[in-house]
Short mmCIF file of C-alpha atoms and ligand atoms in Angstrom, two decimals:
data_model
loop_
_atom_site.label_atom_id
_atom_site.label_comp_id
_atom_site.label_asym_id
_atom_site.label_seq_id
_atom_site.Cartn_x
_atom_site.Cartn_y
_atom_site.Cartn_z
CA UNK A 1 0.00 0.00 0.00
CA UNK A 2 2.71 2.37 1.02
CA UNK A 3 4.66 1.51 -2.12
CA UNK A 4 1.59 2.23 -4.20
CA UNK A 5 1.13 5.56 -2.46
CA UNK A 6 4.70 6.51 -3.10
CA UNK A 7 4.33 5.33 -6.68
CA UNK A 8 1.26 7.48 -7.26
CA UNK A 9 2.97 10.39 -5.60
CA UNK A 10 5.99 9.97 -7.85
CA UNK A 11 3.84 9.77 -10.93
CA UNK A 12 2.01 12.89 -9.85
CA UNK A 13 5.30 14.59 -9.14
CA UNK A 14 6.66 13.63 -12.53
CA UNK A 15 3.57 14.84 -14.28
CA UNK A 16 2.86 17.96 -12.28
CA UNK A 17 6.40 18.59 -11.16
CA UNK A 18 7.16 21.37 -13.61
CA UNK A 19 3.82 23.00 -12.96
CA UNK A 20 4.45 22.97 -9.23
CA UNK A 21 7.83 24.48 -9.91
CA UNK A 22 6.44 27.36 -11.93
CA UNK A 23 3.83 27.96 -9.30
CA UNK A 24 6.53 28.31 -6.67
CA UNK A 25 8.99 30.11 -8.79
CA UNK A 26 7.92 33.69 -8.12
CA UNK A 27 7.27 33.13 -4.44
CA UNK A 28 10.65 31.68 -3.54
CA UNK A 29 14.04 33.33 -3.21
CA UNK A 30 12.59 36.80 -3.48
CA UNK A 31 14.37 39.97 -2.43
CA UNK A 32 13.77 40.73 1.20
CA UNK A 33 12.44 44.25 1.23
CA UNK A 34 9.48 45.83 2.92
CA UNK A 35 8.86 48.27 0.12
CA UNK A 36 5.49 47.98 -1.55
CA UNK A 37 5.94 50.03 -4.70
CA UNK A 38 5.87 48.24 -8.04
CA UNK A 39 9.10 46.31 -8.50
CA UNK A 40 10.63 43.00 -9.53
CA UNK A 41 10.83 40.59 -6.65
CA UNK A 42 13.84 38.64 -7.85
CA UNK A 43 16.56 38.80 -10.43
CA UNK A 44 14.87 38.85 -13.84
CA UNK A 45 16.78 36.91 -16.46
CA UNK A 46 17.11 38.46 -19.87
CA UNK A 47 18.03 35.28 -21.69
CA UNK A 48 16.34 31.93 -21.35
CA UNK A 49 17.13 28.66 -23.02
CA UNK A 50 15.22 25.48 -23.68
CA UNK A 51 15.48 22.17 -25.50
CA UNK A 52 12.77 21.54 -28.07
CA UNK A 53 10.11 19.20 -26.76
CA UNK A 54 10.69 20.00 -23.08
CA UNK A 55 8.76 22.06 -20.59
CA UNK A 56 9.55 25.78 -20.56
CA UNK A 57 8.33 28.67 -18.44
CA UNK A 58 9.22 32.37 -18.54
CA UNK A 59 8.76 34.55 -15.50
CA UNK A 60 8.42 38.18 -14.58
CA UNK A 61 8.26 38.05 -10.82
CA UNK A 62 7.01 41.30 -9.41
CA UNK A 63 4.80 42.97 -6.87
CA UNK A 64 2.84 46.15 -6.47
CA UNK A 65 1.46 45.92 -10.00
CA UNK A 66 -2.13 46.02 -11.12
CA UNK A 67 -1.69 44.16 -14.36
CA UNK A 68 0.90 42.28 -16.33
CA UNK A 69 0.71 42.18 -20.10
CA UNK A 70 2.84 39.87 -22.19
CA UNK A 71 4.11 40.47 -25.70
CA UNK A 72 6.06 38.22 -28.00
CA UNK A 73 8.17 40.14 -30.51
CA UNK A 74 5.77 43.03 -29.99
CA UNK A 75 2.57 40.99 -30.40
CA UNK A 76 0.24 41.01 -27.40
CA UNK A 77 -0.98 37.86 -25.64
CA UNK A 78 -2.91 35.65 -26.48
CA UNK A 79 -0.73 34.42 -29.29
CA UNK A 80 -1.78 32.38 -32.31
CA UNK A 81 -0.07 29.00 -32.39
CA UNK A 82 2.36 30.02 -35.14
CA UNK A 83 3.59 32.90 -33.01
CA UNK A 84 3.96 31.03 -29.75
CA UNK A 85 2.47 28.12 -27.90
CA UNK A 86 3.21 29.66 -24.54
CA UNK A 87 0.18 30.35 -22.38
CA UNK A 88 -0.41 32.37 -19.26
CA UNK A 89 -0.33 30.68 -15.93
CA UNK A 90 -3.08 32.58 -14.10
CA UNK A 91 -2.42 30.90 -10.77
CA UNK A 92 0.79 32.89 -10.58
CA UNK A 93 -1.14 36.12 -11.18
CA UNK A 94 0.09 36.17 -14.79
CA UNK A 95 3.73 36.43 -13.79
CA UNK A 96 4.47 33.32 -15.82
CA UNK A 97 3.94 32.05 -19.35
CA UNK A 98 4.76 28.43 -20.11
CA UNK A 99 4.40 25.47 -22.41
CA UNK A 100 4.69 21.75 -21.76
CA UNK A 101 6.59 21.20 -24.96
CA UNK A 102 8.51 24.06 -26.45
CA UNK A 103 9.27 24.28 -30.18
CA UNK A 104 11.79 26.29 -32.12
CA UNK A 105 8.95 28.50 -33.34
CA UNK A 106 8.48 29.63 -29.75
CA UNK A 107 11.89 31.28 -29.72
CA UNK A 108 11.85 35.07 -29.67
CA UNK A 109 11.64 38.08 -27.42
CA UNK A 110 9.03 37.95 -24.72
CA UNK A 111 8.25 41.21 -22.99
CA UNK A 112 6.25 41.62 -19.84
CA UNK A 113 4.80 45.04 -19.07
CA UNK A 114 3.93 45.71 -15.46
CA UNK A 115 1.51 48.51 -14.82
CA UNK A 116 0.05 50.22 -11.85
CA UNK A 117 -2.04 53.37 -11.88
CA UNK A 118 0.78 55.69 -12.77
CA UNK A 119 3.76 53.87 -14.22
CA UNK A 120 4.76 50.93 -16.37
CA UNK A 121 7.90 48.78 -16.20
CA UNK A 122 8.83 46.42 -18.94
CA UNK A 123 11.30 43.58 -19.12
CA UNK A 124 12.29 41.50 -22.10
CA UNK A 125 13.43 37.91 -22.04
CA UNK A 126 15.00 36.46 -25.13
CA UNK A 127 14.09 32.79 -25.46
CA UNK A 128 16.38 30.53 -27.45
CA UNK A 129 15.35 27.00 -28.23
CA UNK A 130 17.95 24.32 -28.99
CA UNK A 131 17.36 21.10 -30.81
CA UNK A 132 19.86 19.29 -28.60
CA UNK A 133 21.80 20.13 -25.49
CA UNK A 134 24.45 22.77 -26.27
CA UNK A 135 28.08 22.05 -25.43
CA UNK A 136 28.59 25.00 -23.14
CA UNK A 137 26.44 26.08 -20.26
CA UNK A 138 24.42 29.17 -21.20
CA UNK A 139 24.34 31.92 -18.64
CA UNK A 140 20.86 33.25 -17.87
CA UNK A 141 21.83 35.63 -15.08
CA UNK A 142 24.95 36.93 -13.36
CA UNK A 143 24.87 39.80 -10.89
CA UNK A 144 26.59 42.96 -12.01
CA UNK A 145 29.53 44.51 -10.23
CA UNK A 146 28.14 46.46 -7.36
CA UNK A 147 28.84 48.86 -4.52
CA UNK A 148 27.45 47.98 -1.14
CA UNK A 149 27.69 49.84 2.17
CA UNK A 150 29.39 48.35 5.17
CA UNK A 151 26.90 46.52 7.37
CA UNK A 152 24.39 45.95 4.59
CA UNK A 153 23.54 42.63 3.03
CA UNK A 154 25.05 41.38 -0.17
CA UNK A 155 23.15 39.17 -2.58
CA UNK A 156 24.77 37.79 -5.70
CA UNK A 157 23.11 35.45 -8.13
CA UNK A 158 24.50 33.33 -10.88
CA UNK A 159 22.39 31.06 -13.03
CA UNK A 160 22.85 29.01 -16.18
CA UNK A 161 21.13 26.60 -18.47
CA UNK A 162 22.81 23.32 -19.36
CA UNK A 163 19.96 21.02 -20.19
CA UNK A 164 19.43 17.78 -18.34
CA UNK A 165 21.91 14.99 -18.48
CA UNK A 166 20.53 11.56 -17.72
CA UNK A 167 23.74 10.05 -16.48
CA UNK A 168 24.41 8.73 -13.01
CA UNK A 169 26.76 10.99 -11.04
CA UNK A 170 26.39 13.69 -13.62
CA UNK A 171 25.06 16.90 -12.24
CA UNK A 172 24.93 20.58 -12.96
CA UNK A 173 25.84 23.11 -10.34
CA UNK A 174 26.91 26.65 -9.61
CA UNK A 175 29.31 27.41 -6.76
CA UNK A 176 30.53 30.76 -5.52
CA UNK A 177 33.99 31.42 -4.15
CA UNK A 178 35.99 34.45 -3.31
CA UNK A 179 39.05 35.32 -5.30
CA UNK A 180 42.20 34.72 -3.24
CA UNK A 181 40.46 32.53 -0.68
CA UNK A 182 40.94 28.82 -0.23
CA UNK A 183 37.98 26.64 0.48
CA UNK A 184 34.32 27.41 0.46
CA UNK A 185 32.60 30.55 1.60
CA UNK A 186 30.29 28.70 3.96
CA UNK A 187 32.56 28.73 6.98
CA UNK A 188 30.72 31.65 8.57
CA UNK A 189 27.04 31.80 9.49
CA UNK A 190 26.84 35.26 7.93
CA UNK A 191 27.63 33.74 4.56
CA UNK A 192 25.49 31.19 2.78
CA UNK A 193 24.95 29.80 -0.68
CA UNK A 194 21.48 28.78 -1.75
CA UNK A 195 21.16 26.50 -4.72
CA UNK A 196 18.07 26.57 -6.89
CA UNK A 197 17.06 24.76 -10.00
CA UNK A 198 14.04 24.79 -12.27
CA UNK A 199 12.62 22.93 -15.19
CA UNK A 200 13.85 19.61 -14.01
CA UNK A 201 17.34 20.86 -13.28
CA UNK A 202 17.93 22.16 -16.78
CA UNK A 203 18.40 25.67 -15.45
CA UNK A 204 20.24 25.97 -12.16
CA UNK A 205 21.82 28.65 -10.09
CA UNK A 206 23.15 29.69 -6.72
CA UNK A 207 22.57 32.74 -4.55
CA UNK A 208 25.45 33.99 -2.48
CA UNK A 209 24.09 35.87 0.48
CA UNK A 210 26.32 37.67 2.98
CA UNK A 211 24.67 39.43 5.88
CA UNK A 212 26.10 42.45 7.59
CA UNK A 213 28.90 43.10 5.17
CA UNK A 214 32.37 43.61 6.60
CA UNK A 215 35.36 45.30 5.09
CA UNK A 216 37.08 41.98 4.33
CA UNK A 217 34.06 40.91 2.27
CA UNK A 218 34.80 43.42 -0.47
CA UNK A 219 36.61 42.04 -3.47
CA UNK A 220 36.13 39.73 -6.38
CA UNK A 221 33.72 36.80 -6.32
CA UNK A 222 33.76 34.00 -8.81
CA UNK A 223 30.82 31.86 -9.74
CA UNK A 224 31.82 28.56 -11.24
CA UNK A 225 29.22 26.94 -13.45
CA UNK A 226 29.76 23.23 -13.93
CA UNK A 227 28.05 20.75 -16.20
CA UNK A 228 29.43 17.32 -16.95
CA UNK A 229 32.65 17.74 -18.84
CA UNK A 230 32.57 21.52 -18.86
CA UNK A 231 32.82 24.44 -16.51
CA UNK A 232 32.95 28.19 -16.92
CA UNK A 233 33.55 31.04 -14.51
CA UNK A 234 32.07 34.49 -14.11
CA UNK A 235 33.58 37.25 -12.00
CA UNK A 236 31.71 39.86 -10.00
CA UNK A 237 33.35 42.75 -8.14
CA UNK A 238 31.92 44.09 -4.94
CA UNK A 239 33.26 47.43 -3.76
CA UNK A 240 32.49 49.63 -0.82
CA UNK A 241 29.86 52.27 -1.23
CA UNK A 242 31.08 55.23 0.73
CA UNK A 243 29.09 56.22 3.75
CA UNK A 244 26.80 59.18 3.30
CA UNK A 245 27.36 61.65 6.08
CA UNK A 246 24.12 62.31 7.90
CA UNK A 247 25.65 64.61 10.52
CA UNK A 248 24.56 67.67 8.61
CA UNK A 249 21.50 66.83 6.57
CA UNK A 250 21.63 69.98 4.48
CA UNK A 251 25.24 70.94 4.28
CA UNK A 252 26.13 73.96 2.22
CA UNK A 253 28.46 72.57 -0.43
CA UNK A 254 31.13 75.14 0.34
CA UNK A 255 33.85 73.74 -1.85
CA UNK A 256 31.43 73.36 -4.74
CA UNK A 257 30.25 76.92 -4.27
CA UNK A 258 33.80 78.22 -4.18
CA UNK A 259 34.69 76.23 -7.26
CA UNK A 260 31.61 77.46 -9.07
CA UNK A 261 32.21 81.03 -8.12
CA UNK A 262 35.83 81.01 -9.12
CA UNK A 263 34.87 79.37 -12.41
CA UNK A 264 32.32 82.12 -13.03
CA UNK A 265 34.84 84.75 -11.99
CA UNK A 266 37.46 83.48 -14.40
CA UNK A 267 34.92 83.17 -17.17
CA UNK A 268 33.88 86.78 -16.65
CA UNK A 269 37.50 87.84 -16.52
CA UNK A 270 38.20 85.96 -19.73
CA UNK A 271 35.14 87.53 -21.34
CA UNK A 272 36.26 91.01 -20.29
CA UNK A 273 39.79 90.44 -21.56
CA UNK A 274 38.55 88.95 -24.81
CA UNK A 275 36.12 91.79 -25.20
CA UNK A 276 38.82 94.38 -24.64
CA UNK A 277 41.13 92.59 -27.00
CA UNK A 278 38.79 91.44 -29.72
CA UNK A 279 35.38 92.80 -28.78
CA UNK A 280 35.10 95.58 -31.27
CA UNK A 281 36.24 93.62 -34.35
CA UNK A 282 33.94 90.77 -33.35
CA UNK A 283 30.97 93.04 -32.88
CA UNK A 284 31.60 94.64 -36.26
CA UNK A 285 31.92 91.23 -37.89
CA UNK A 286 28.80 90.04 -36.13
CA UNK A 287 26.84 93.11 -37.14
CA UNK A 288 27.94 92.78 -40.76
CA UNK A 289 27.08 89.07 -40.84
CA UNK A 290 23.80 89.00 -38.98
CA UNK A 291 22.51 92.56 -38.73
CA UNK A 292 19.40 93.46 -40.65
CA UNK A 293 20.48 94.84 -44.01
CA UNK A 294 18.97 98.26 -44.52
CA UNK A 295 18.36 98.23 -48.21
CA UNK A 296 14.96 98.66 -49.90
CA UNK A 297 14.15 101.44 -47.49
CA UNK A 298 13.85 103.96 -50.27
CA UNK A 299 17.07 105.70 -49.35
CA UNK A 300 19.66 106.39 -51.96
CA UNK A 301 22.77 106.58 -49.82
CA UNK A 302 24.24 104.89 -46.87
CA UNK A 303 26.03 107.87 -45.50
CA UNK A 304 25.84 111.64 -45.70
CA UNK A 305 29.14 113.15 -44.63
CA UNK A 306 28.93 116.70 -43.31
CA UNK A 307 32.13 118.66 -42.90
CA UNK A 308 33.45 122.18 -42.80
CA UNK A 309 35.55 123.49 -45.63
CA UNK A 310 38.57 123.55 -43.34
CA UNK A 311 38.22 119.78 -42.89
CA UNK A 312 37.57 118.96 -46.54
CA UNK A 313 40.91 117.27 -46.88
CA UNK A 314 40.18 114.78 -44.17
CA UNK A 315 36.51 114.40 -45.13
CA UNK A 316 36.94 113.99 -48.87
CA UNK A 317 40.49 112.69 -48.88
CA UNK A 318 40.31 110.10 -46.11
CA UNK A 319 36.89 109.49 -44.63
CA UNK A 320 34.86 109.24 -47.79
CA UNK A 321 37.26 107.21 -49.96
CA UNK A 322 37.87 104.80 -47.13
CA UNK A 323 34.18 104.22 -46.52
CA UNK A 324 33.56 103.78 -50.22
CA UNK A 325 36.41 101.65 -51.40
CA UNK A 326 37.28 99.73 -48.32
CA UNK A 327 33.87 99.20 -46.78
CA UNK A 328 31.57 99.60 -49.79
CA UNK A 329 29.37 102.31 -48.35
CA UNK A 330 27.59 104.59 -50.70
CA UNK A 331 28.39 108.10 -49.57
CA UNK A 332 27.50 111.65 -50.36
CA UNK A 333 29.05 114.67 -48.75
CA UNK A 334 28.03 118.22 -48.03
CA UNK A 335 29.71 121.18 -46.46
CA UNK A 336 28.13 122.65 -43.39
CA UNK A 337 26.38 125.90 -44.24
CA UNK A 338 28.11 128.79 -42.55
CA UNK A 339 25.24 129.81 -40.38
CA UNK A 340 23.96 127.25 -37.94
CA UNK A 341 20.43 128.52 -38.41
CA UNK A 342 20.39 127.42 -42.06
CA UNK A 343 21.59 123.87 -41.42
CA UNK A 344 18.20 122.31 -41.16
CA UNK A 345 16.75 123.98 -44.26
CA UNK A 346 19.77 123.36 -46.45
CA UNK A 347 20.68 119.87 -45.36
CA UNK A 348 17.31 118.27 -44.85
CA UNK A 349 16.69 117.00 -48.37
CA UNK A 350 20.04 115.33 -48.57
CA UNK A 351 19.74 113.95 -45.08
CA UNK A 352 16.46 112.21 -45.76
CA UNK A 353 18.01 110.28 -48.63
CA UNK A 354 20.68 108.82 -46.36
CA UNK A 355 20.66 106.11 -43.76
CA UNK A 356 23.28 107.71 -41.53
CA UNK A 357 24.73 111.15 -41.05
CA UNK A 358 28.39 111.39 -40.20
CA UNK A 359 29.03 114.89 -38.89
CA UNK A 360 32.70 115.78 -38.79
CA UNK A 361 32.75 118.20 -35.89
CA UNK A 362 35.68 120.50 -35.27
CA UNK A 363 36.06 124.13 -34.10
CA UNK A 364 35.77 125.61 -37.63
CA UNK A 365 32.28 124.12 -37.92
CA UNK A 366 31.18 126.39 -35.12
CA UNK A 367 33.20 129.40 -36.19
CA UNK A 368 35.83 128.39 -33.65
CA UNK A 369 33.48 128.60 -30.72
CA UNK A 370 34.28 125.13 -29.31
CA UNK A 371 32.08 125.47 -26.26
CA UNK A 372 29.59 123.13 -24.72
CA UNK A 373 26.73 125.44 -25.57
CA UNK A 374 27.80 125.73 -29.20
CA UNK A 375 28.32 122.03 -29.64
CA UNK A 376 25.05 121.24 -27.91
CA UNK A 377 23.19 123.47 -30.29
CA UNK A 378 24.94 121.98 -33.32
CA UNK A 379 24.13 118.43 -32.28
CA UNK A 380 20.52 119.36 -31.66
CA UNK A 381 20.29 120.79 -35.18
CA UNK A 382 21.85 117.64 -36.65
CA UNK A 383 19.55 115.35 -34.70
CA UNK A 384 16.56 117.21 -36.10
CA UNK A 385 17.61 116.17 -39.61
CA UNK A 386 16.23 112.67 -39.08
CA UNK A 387 18.64 109.85 -39.81
CA UNK A 388 20.76 108.34 -37.12
CA UNK A 389 23.56 110.68 -36.28
CA UNK A 390 27.19 109.75 -35.84
CA UNK A 391 29.36 112.60 -34.61
CA UNK A 392 33.02 112.29 -35.42
CA UNK A 393 34.94 114.94 -33.52
CA UNK A 394 38.43 115.89 -34.47
CA UNK A 395 39.01 117.45 -31.10
CA UNK A 396 38.02 116.26 -27.66
CA UNK A 397 34.75 117.77 -26.57
CA UNK A 398 35.27 120.51 -23.98
CA UNK A 399 34.81 119.38 -20.44
CA UNK A 400 32.89 121.83 -18.41
CA UNK A 401 32.16 121.32 -14.75
CA UNK A 402 29.22 123.63 -14.33
CA UNK A 403 27.33 123.06 -17.52
CA UNK A 404 24.10 124.91 -17.69
CA UNK A 405 21.11 122.69 -18.14
CA UNK A 406 18.58 123.65 -20.72
CA UNK A 407 14.88 123.68 -20.10
CA UNK A 408 14.64 119.89 -20.43
CA UNK A 409 17.44 119.49 -17.92
CA UNK A 410 19.77 118.21 -20.64
CA UNK A 411 23.45 119.03 -20.86
CA UNK A 412 25.96 118.31 -23.56
CA UNK A 413 27.42 115.40 -21.67
CA UNK A 414 24.02 113.83 -21.13
CA UNK A 415 23.24 114.39 -24.80
CA UNK A 416 26.46 112.85 -26.03
CA UNK A 417 25.79 109.78 -23.96
CA UNK A 418 22.65 109.13 -26.00
CA UNK A 419 24.12 109.70 -29.43
CA UNK A 420 27.20 108.26 -31.04
CA UNK A 421 30.24 110.44 -30.58
CA UNK A 422 33.54 109.09 -31.82
CA UNK A 423 36.73 110.99 -31.29
CA UNK A 424 39.06 110.53 -34.24
CA UNK A 425 42.50 110.12 -32.85
CA UNK A 426 44.98 109.44 -35.58
CA UNK A 427 47.06 107.36 -33.17
CA UNK A 428 44.17 104.93 -32.76
CA UNK A 429 43.08 104.72 -36.35
CA UNK A 430 42.05 101.05 -36.32
CA UNK A 431 39.84 101.54 -33.35
CA UNK A 432 38.25 104.56 -34.94
CA UNK A 433 37.31 102.71 -38.11
CA UNK A 434 35.86 99.80 -36.16
CA UNK A 435 33.85 102.12 -33.93
CA UNK A 436 32.57 103.94 -36.98
CA UNK A 437 31.68 100.78 -38.89
CA UNK A 438 29.85 99.41 -35.88
CA UNK A 439 27.44 102.30 -36.19
CA UNK A 440 26.96 102.08 -39.94
CA UNK A 441 24.38 99.82 -41.60
CA UNK A 442 25.41 96.15 -41.85
CA UNK A 443 27.31 95.29 -45.05
CA UNK A 444 27.52 91.72 -46.21
CA UNK A 445 30.91 90.67 -47.52
CA UNK A 446 29.74 90.00 -51.06
CA UNK A 447 27.97 93.30 -51.53
CA UNK A 448 28.88 94.88 -54.78
CA UNK A 449 31.15 97.84 -54.74
CA UNK A 450 28.97 100.84 -55.14
CA UNK A 451 30.01 103.88 -57.03
CA UNK A 452 29.96 106.93 -54.91
CA UNK A 453 28.60 110.17 -56.04
CA UNK A 454 29.75 113.35 -54.52
CA UNK A 455 26.54 115.22 -54.92
CA UNK A 456 23.64 113.01 -55.65
CA UNK A 457 21.17 114.75 -57.82
CA UNK A 458 17.98 113.64 -59.43
CA UNK A 459 17.13 110.84 -57.17
CA UNK A 460 13.43 111.06 -57.14
CA UNK A 461 12.65 108.08 -55.11
CA UNK A 462 11.79 109.97 -52.01
CA UNK A 463 9.47 107.29 -50.71
CA UNK A 464 10.62 107.83 -47.21
CA UNK A 465 10.06 105.06 -44.87
CA UNK A 466 10.71 105.75 -41.29
CA UNK A 467 14.28 105.31 -40.38
CA UNK A 468 14.57 101.64 -39.71
CA UNK A 469 17.72 101.67 -37.77
CA UNK A 470 16.60 99.26 -35.18
CA UNK A 471 19.24 96.83 -36.27
CA UNK A 472 20.74 94.89 -33.53
CA UNK A 473 23.52 97.29 -32.72
CA UNK A 474 21.01 98.54 -30.24
CA UNK A 475 21.18 95.14 -28.66
CA UNK A 476 24.89 94.74 -28.74
C1 NAG B 1 -4.24 37.87 -16.29
O1 NAG B 1 -4.46 37.83 -17.67
C2 NAG B 1 -5.82 37.66 -18.04
C3 NAG B 1 -5.87 37.51 -19.54
O2 NAG B 1 -5.07 38.45 -20.19
C4 NAG B 1 -6.62 38.87 -17.56
O3 NAG B 1 -7.99 38.69 -17.86
C5 NAG B 1 -6.43 38.98 -16.05
O4 NAG B 1 -7.08 40.14 -15.58
C6 NAG B 1 -4.97 39.06 -15.72
N1 NAG B 1 -4.78 39.09 -14.28
C7 NAG B 1 -3.88 39.88 -13.71
C8 NAG B 1 -3.80 39.82 -12.24
O5 NAG B 1 -3.16 40.62 -14.36
C1 NAG B 2 15.37 39.89 -29.76
O1 NAG B 2 16.17 40.93 -29.17
C2 NAG B 2 17.53 40.82 -29.50
C3 NAG B 2 18.28 41.86 -28.71
O2 NAG B 2 17.54 43.01 -28.59
C4 NAG B 2 17.72 40.96 -31.00
O3 NAG B 2 19.09 40.86 -31.32
C5 NAG B 2 16.92 39.88 -31.69
O4 NAG B 2 17.01 40.04 -33.07
C6 NAG B 2 15.47 39.90 -31.26
N1 NAG B 2 14.78 38.77 -31.82
C7 NAG B 2 13.64 38.85 -32.47
C8 NAG B 2 13.05 37.59 -32.99
O5 NAG B 2 13.09 39.93 -32.65
C1 NAG B 3 45.63 28.60 0.20
O1 NAG B 3 46.16 27.29 0.11
C2 NAG B 3 47.53 27.25 -0.24
C3 NAG B 3 47.95 25.82 -0.41
O2 NAG B 3 46.93 24.94 -0.09
C4 NAG B 3 48.34 27.97 0.82
O3 NAG B 3 49.70 27.94 0.47
C5 NAG B 3 47.88 29.37 0.96
O4 NAG B 3 48.54 30.03 2.00
C6 NAG B 3 46.38 29.41 1.24
N1 NAG B 3 45.94 30.78 1.22
C7 NAG B 3 45.05 31.28 2.08
C8 NAG B 3 44.69 32.70 1.90
O5 NAG B 3 44.58 30.62 2.97
#
């Protein structure tokens, strides 16, 4: 009777054995954590192997999820037979798909998608099906190198597939050892190795668990995977994770701050130095390349040069030819009328045809009255002409401590701060030309050389659009 009972039990075990195993699979050897958020509960393998005709199960062991969906090569469960014979095992809350007899057509990538109300995790297992037992053991999982704090627990896992060998004495196994240590690791109660196997011993592995990690536990661990006639080794490094200092929960990162600030300081310093050294040429280049080209604004000329007869040599001999031939600006020039009161009336027509006015200011312009009041009045007259004014002075403007304010509370110095005044010092010629060009309309490199007319007559296109000088030099 007893023999019969045992016999029936064995038959049951043989028949249901694999099914029992898959039922248990996700509930055994799980991570020991108290956390409840959605997570895997044990090491998920990313490669699985099987021999055609044998039982095969794939698992996504998890908790905290609301649903698990399975996909094979992107196709959602349930699968037609040609895609896969694997079916869900609902008793394991859909963590497992399995088949009693796997075929090569079942090979492929199986993805489980865990979902709760807010997030989804997915994990893919690549299933390979062999016709016969492969020569080498196939690794399904090896822990990665890791950093663990002193006093915490270490858990390493190593697992492989080697098929099932029906030979007496032949067995598959995985054993952990520590590099540089003789003997087994099991000589301390803190350290233990737990062997597991599934699918009738075809896939087998060993957990190495060390409680309360000590300094001497850090180092290299080797898992040796043995099947009859063959063994391979995998190495895993465990290093110390440095202690986080909890003494000061919100420490001000002083060194970081200092580093940051000095970096910013040096960057600013570099910017200032670069700007002093190369700023002006760069700004001119930038303006010419990207500034809004002021053509099609109905104006005939780029520049109207105003000068006194005493300065005609410098105006007509240097300023104008340089602007024309070197920088391609279309210029016209006019002498200042002798009486300041006639400037507006006599210059206005010409001024409105030009995009900029360059006024060459020097004492002769003002009948040698180089005073703040005189200059102020002259600039006011020129501003009234319309186009953007660039004053080029051949002599430093007079500095007067007690300037009288006019009715608007404006003085010459406050006025000159709002308009462009460039002092032409022959010693700093380069700088002068750059400063001047910066204030002129942008000129693209390939602009055609434009003939310059001294006195432009007969230009009837007086369709005057408002002076569109809001190119970006205002932003620079
Ligand atoms: C398991 O899968 C079936 C079929 O896809 C589904 O009806 C059932 O709700 C799932 N159960 C869980 C717990 O995900
Ligand atoms: C499965 O995934 C692997 C790795 O991503 C890929 O190399 C392989 O081609 C995939 N197999 C199938 C059948 O899509
Ligand atoms: C390991 O064993 C060898 C020989 O059996 C011995 O010479 C060596 O000292 C041992 N090393 C350790 C760390 O125990």
